[in-house]
PDB file of C-alpha atoms in Angstrom:
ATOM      1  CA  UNK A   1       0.662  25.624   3.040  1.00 48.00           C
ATOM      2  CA  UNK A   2       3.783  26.357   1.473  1.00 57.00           C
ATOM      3  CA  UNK A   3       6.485  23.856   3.626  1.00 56.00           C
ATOM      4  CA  UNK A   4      10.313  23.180   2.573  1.00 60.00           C
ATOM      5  CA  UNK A   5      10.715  20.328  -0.142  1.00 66.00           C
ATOM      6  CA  UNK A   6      12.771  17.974   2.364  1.00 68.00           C
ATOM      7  CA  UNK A   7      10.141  18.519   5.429  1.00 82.00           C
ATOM      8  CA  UNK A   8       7.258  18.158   2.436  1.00 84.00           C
ATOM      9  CA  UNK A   9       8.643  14.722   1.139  1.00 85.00           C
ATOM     10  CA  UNK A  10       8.895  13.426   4.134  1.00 91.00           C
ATOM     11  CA  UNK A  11       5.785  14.090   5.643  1.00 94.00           C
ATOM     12  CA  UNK A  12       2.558  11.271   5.342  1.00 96.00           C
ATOM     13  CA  UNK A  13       0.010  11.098   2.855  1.00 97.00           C
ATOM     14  CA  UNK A  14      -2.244  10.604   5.581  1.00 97.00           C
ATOM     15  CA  UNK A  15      -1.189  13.538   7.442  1.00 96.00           C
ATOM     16  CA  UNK A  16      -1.629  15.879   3.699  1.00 96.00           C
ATOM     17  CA  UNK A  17      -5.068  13.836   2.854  1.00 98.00           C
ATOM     18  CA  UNK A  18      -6.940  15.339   5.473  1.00 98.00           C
ATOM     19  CA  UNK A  19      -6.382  18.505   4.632  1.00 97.00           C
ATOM     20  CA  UNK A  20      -7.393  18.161   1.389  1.00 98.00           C
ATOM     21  CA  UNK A  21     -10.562  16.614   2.455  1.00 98.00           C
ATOM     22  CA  UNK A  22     -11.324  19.653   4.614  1.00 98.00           C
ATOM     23  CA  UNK A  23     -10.563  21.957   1.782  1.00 97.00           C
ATOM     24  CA  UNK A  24     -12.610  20.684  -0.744  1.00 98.00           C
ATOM     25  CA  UNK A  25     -15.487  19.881   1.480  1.00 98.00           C
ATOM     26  CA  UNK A  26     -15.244  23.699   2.999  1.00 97.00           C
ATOM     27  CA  UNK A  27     -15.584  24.377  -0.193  1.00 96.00           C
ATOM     28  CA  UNK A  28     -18.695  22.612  -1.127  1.00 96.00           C
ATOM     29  CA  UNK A  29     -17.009  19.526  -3.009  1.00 97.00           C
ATOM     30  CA  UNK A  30     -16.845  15.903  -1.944  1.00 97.00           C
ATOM     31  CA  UNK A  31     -14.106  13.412  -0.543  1.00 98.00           C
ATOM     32  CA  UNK A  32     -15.211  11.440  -3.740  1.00 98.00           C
ATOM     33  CA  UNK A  33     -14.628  14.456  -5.859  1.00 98.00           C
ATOM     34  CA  UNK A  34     -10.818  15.205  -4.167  1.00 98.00           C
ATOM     35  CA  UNK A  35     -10.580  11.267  -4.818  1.00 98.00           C
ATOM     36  CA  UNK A  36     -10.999  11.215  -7.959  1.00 98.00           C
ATOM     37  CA  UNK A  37      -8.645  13.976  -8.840  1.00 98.00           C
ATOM     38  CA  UNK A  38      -5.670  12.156  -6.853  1.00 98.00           C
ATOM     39  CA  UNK A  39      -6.644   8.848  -8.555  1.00 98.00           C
ATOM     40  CA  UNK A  40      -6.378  10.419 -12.658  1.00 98.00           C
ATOM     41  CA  UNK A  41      -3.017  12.025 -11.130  1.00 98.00           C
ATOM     42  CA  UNK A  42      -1.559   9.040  -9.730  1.00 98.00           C
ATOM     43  CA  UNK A  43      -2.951   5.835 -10.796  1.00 98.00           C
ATOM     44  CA  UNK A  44      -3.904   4.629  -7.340  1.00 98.00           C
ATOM     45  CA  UNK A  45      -7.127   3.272  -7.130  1.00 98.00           C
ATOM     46  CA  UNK A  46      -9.435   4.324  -4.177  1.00 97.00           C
ATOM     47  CA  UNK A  47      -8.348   1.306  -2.623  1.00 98.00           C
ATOM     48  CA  UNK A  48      -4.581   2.065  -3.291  1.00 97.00           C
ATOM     49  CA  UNK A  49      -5.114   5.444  -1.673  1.00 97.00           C
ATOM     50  CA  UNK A  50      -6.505   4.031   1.838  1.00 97.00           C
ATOM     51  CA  UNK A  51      -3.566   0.847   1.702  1.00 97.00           C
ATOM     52  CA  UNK A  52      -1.221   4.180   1.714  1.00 97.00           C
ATOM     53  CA  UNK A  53      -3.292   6.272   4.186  1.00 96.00           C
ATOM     54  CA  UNK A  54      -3.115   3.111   6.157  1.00 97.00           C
ATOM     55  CA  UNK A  55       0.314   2.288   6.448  1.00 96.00           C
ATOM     56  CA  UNK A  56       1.639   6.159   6.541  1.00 95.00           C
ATOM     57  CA  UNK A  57       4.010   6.364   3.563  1.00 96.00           C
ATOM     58  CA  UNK A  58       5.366   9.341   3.031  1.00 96.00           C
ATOM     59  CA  UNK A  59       4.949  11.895   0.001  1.00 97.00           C
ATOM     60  CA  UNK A  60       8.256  10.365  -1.926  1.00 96.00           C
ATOM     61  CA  UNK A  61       6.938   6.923  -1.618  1.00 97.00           C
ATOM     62  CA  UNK A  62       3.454   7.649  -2.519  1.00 98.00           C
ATOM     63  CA  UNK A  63       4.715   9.037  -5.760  1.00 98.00           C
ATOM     64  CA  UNK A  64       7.536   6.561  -6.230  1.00 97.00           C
ATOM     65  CA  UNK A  65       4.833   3.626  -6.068  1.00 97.00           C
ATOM     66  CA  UNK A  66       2.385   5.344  -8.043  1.00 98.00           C
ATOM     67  CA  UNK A  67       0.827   2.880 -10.465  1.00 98.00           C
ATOM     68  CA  UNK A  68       1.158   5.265 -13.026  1.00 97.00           C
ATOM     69  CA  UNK A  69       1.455   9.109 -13.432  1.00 97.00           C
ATOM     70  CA  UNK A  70      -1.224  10.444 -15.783  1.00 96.00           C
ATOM     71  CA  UNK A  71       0.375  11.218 -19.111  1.00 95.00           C
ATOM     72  CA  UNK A  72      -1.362  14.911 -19.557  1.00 94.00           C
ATOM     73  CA  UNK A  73       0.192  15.796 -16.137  1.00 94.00           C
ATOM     74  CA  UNK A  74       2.167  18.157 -18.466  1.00 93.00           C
ATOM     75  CA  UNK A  75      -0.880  20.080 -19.201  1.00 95.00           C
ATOM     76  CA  UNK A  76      -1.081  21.300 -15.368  1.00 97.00           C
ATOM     77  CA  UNK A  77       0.512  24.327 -15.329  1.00 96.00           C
ATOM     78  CA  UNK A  78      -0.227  27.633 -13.027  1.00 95.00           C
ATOM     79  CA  UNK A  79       1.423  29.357  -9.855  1.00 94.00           C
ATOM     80  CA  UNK A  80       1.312  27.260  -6.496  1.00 90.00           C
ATOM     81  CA  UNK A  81       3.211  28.548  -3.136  1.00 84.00           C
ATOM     82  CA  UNK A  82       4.276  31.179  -5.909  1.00 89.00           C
ATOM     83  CA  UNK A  83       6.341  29.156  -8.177  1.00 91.00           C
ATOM     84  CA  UNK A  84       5.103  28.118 -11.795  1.00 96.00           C
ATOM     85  CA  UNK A  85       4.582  24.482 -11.296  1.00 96.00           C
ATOM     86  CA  UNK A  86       5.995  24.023 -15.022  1.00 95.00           C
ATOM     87  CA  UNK A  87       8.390  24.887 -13.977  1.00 95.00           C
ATOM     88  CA  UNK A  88       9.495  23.116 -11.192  1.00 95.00           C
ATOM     89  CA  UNK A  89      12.971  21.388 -11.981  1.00 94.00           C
ATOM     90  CA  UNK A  90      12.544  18.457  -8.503  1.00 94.00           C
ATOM     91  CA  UNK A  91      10.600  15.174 -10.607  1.00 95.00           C
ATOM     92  CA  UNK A  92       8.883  14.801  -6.763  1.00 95.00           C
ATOM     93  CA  UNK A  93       8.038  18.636  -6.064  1.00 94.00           C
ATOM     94  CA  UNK A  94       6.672  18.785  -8.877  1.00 96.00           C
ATOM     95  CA  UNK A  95       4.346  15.641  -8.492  1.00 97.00           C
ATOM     96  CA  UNK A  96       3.188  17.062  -5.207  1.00 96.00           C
ATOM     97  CA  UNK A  97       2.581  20.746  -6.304  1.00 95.00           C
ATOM     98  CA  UNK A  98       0.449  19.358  -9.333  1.00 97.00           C
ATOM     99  CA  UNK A  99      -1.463  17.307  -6.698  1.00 97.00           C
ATOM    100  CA  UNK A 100      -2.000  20.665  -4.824  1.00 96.00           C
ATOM    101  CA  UNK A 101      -2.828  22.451  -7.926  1.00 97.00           C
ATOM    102  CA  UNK A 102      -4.978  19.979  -8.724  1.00 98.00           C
ATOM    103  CA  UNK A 103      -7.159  20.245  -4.867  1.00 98.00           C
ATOM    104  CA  UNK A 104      -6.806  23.926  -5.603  1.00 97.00           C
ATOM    105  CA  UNK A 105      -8.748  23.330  -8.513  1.00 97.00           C
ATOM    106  CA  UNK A 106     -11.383  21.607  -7.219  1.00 98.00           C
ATOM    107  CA  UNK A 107     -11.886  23.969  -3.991  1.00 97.00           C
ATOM    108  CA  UNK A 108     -12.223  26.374  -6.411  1.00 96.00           C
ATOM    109  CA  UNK A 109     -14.898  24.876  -7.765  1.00 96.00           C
ATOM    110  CA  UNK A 110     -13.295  24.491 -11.696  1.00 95.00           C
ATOM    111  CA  UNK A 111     -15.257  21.814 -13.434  1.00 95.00           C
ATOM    112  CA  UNK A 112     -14.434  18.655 -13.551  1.00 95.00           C
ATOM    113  CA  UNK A 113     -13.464  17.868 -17.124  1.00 94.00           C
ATOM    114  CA  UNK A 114     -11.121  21.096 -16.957  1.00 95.00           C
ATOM    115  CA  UNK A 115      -9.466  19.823 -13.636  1.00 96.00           C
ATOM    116  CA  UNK A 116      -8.888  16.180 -15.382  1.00 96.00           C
ATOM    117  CA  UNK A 117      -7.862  17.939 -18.831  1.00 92.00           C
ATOM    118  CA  UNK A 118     -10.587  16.964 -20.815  1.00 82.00           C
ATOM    119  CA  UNK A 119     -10.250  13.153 -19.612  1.00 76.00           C
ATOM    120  CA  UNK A 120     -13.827  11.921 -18.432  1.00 60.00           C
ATOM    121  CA  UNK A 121     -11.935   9.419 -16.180  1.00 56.00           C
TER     122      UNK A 121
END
């Protein structure tokens, strides 16, 4: 789902988190697995991520209030929507396209640790 970066920013985590539920469990992995992946990314705890399900912020605020980015998010790197998302030069595209790297990942069925980048969290 490759959408333009002002439509994508402003569109609600809760209308993206479904769709990353579905993916991952079409795939064979859990709502707990896709969970933990956007928790090591952002710092929200599972908590955090229903409080911002529930009161529909949008993709720029969900990363703006992060608790705190994941220091290896440099370490993602790959093609998503067919741009290198190392190379992204937009701080919040590239936030979101490493959370869809990320749930590409997982749907893929990568392990864990390798998702994560070594981190056990």
């Amino acid at each position: 789902m490759c959408v333009t970066e002002s439509r994508l920013s402003a569109m609600p985590f809760a209308r993206i988190y479904p769709l990353y539920v579905t993916k991952v469990e079409r795939k064979g992995k859990s709502q707990d697995d896709l969970d933990r992946v956007v928790t090591w990314l952002t710092g929200y705890t599972k908590q955090g991520l229903d409080d911002v399900i529930a009161d529909g912020s949008d993709l720029a605020t969900f990363f703006a209030e992060a608790p705190a980015m994941n220091p290896h998010v440099s370490l993602i790197t790959g093609v998503i929507c067919g741009v290198r998302v190392e190379e992204i030069e937009d701080p919040l595209m590239q936030k979101i396209r490493y959370m869809d790297k990320l749930v590409d990942e997982l749907a893929r069925g990568k392990k864990m640790e390798s998702i994560l980048r070594g981190s056990t969290a």
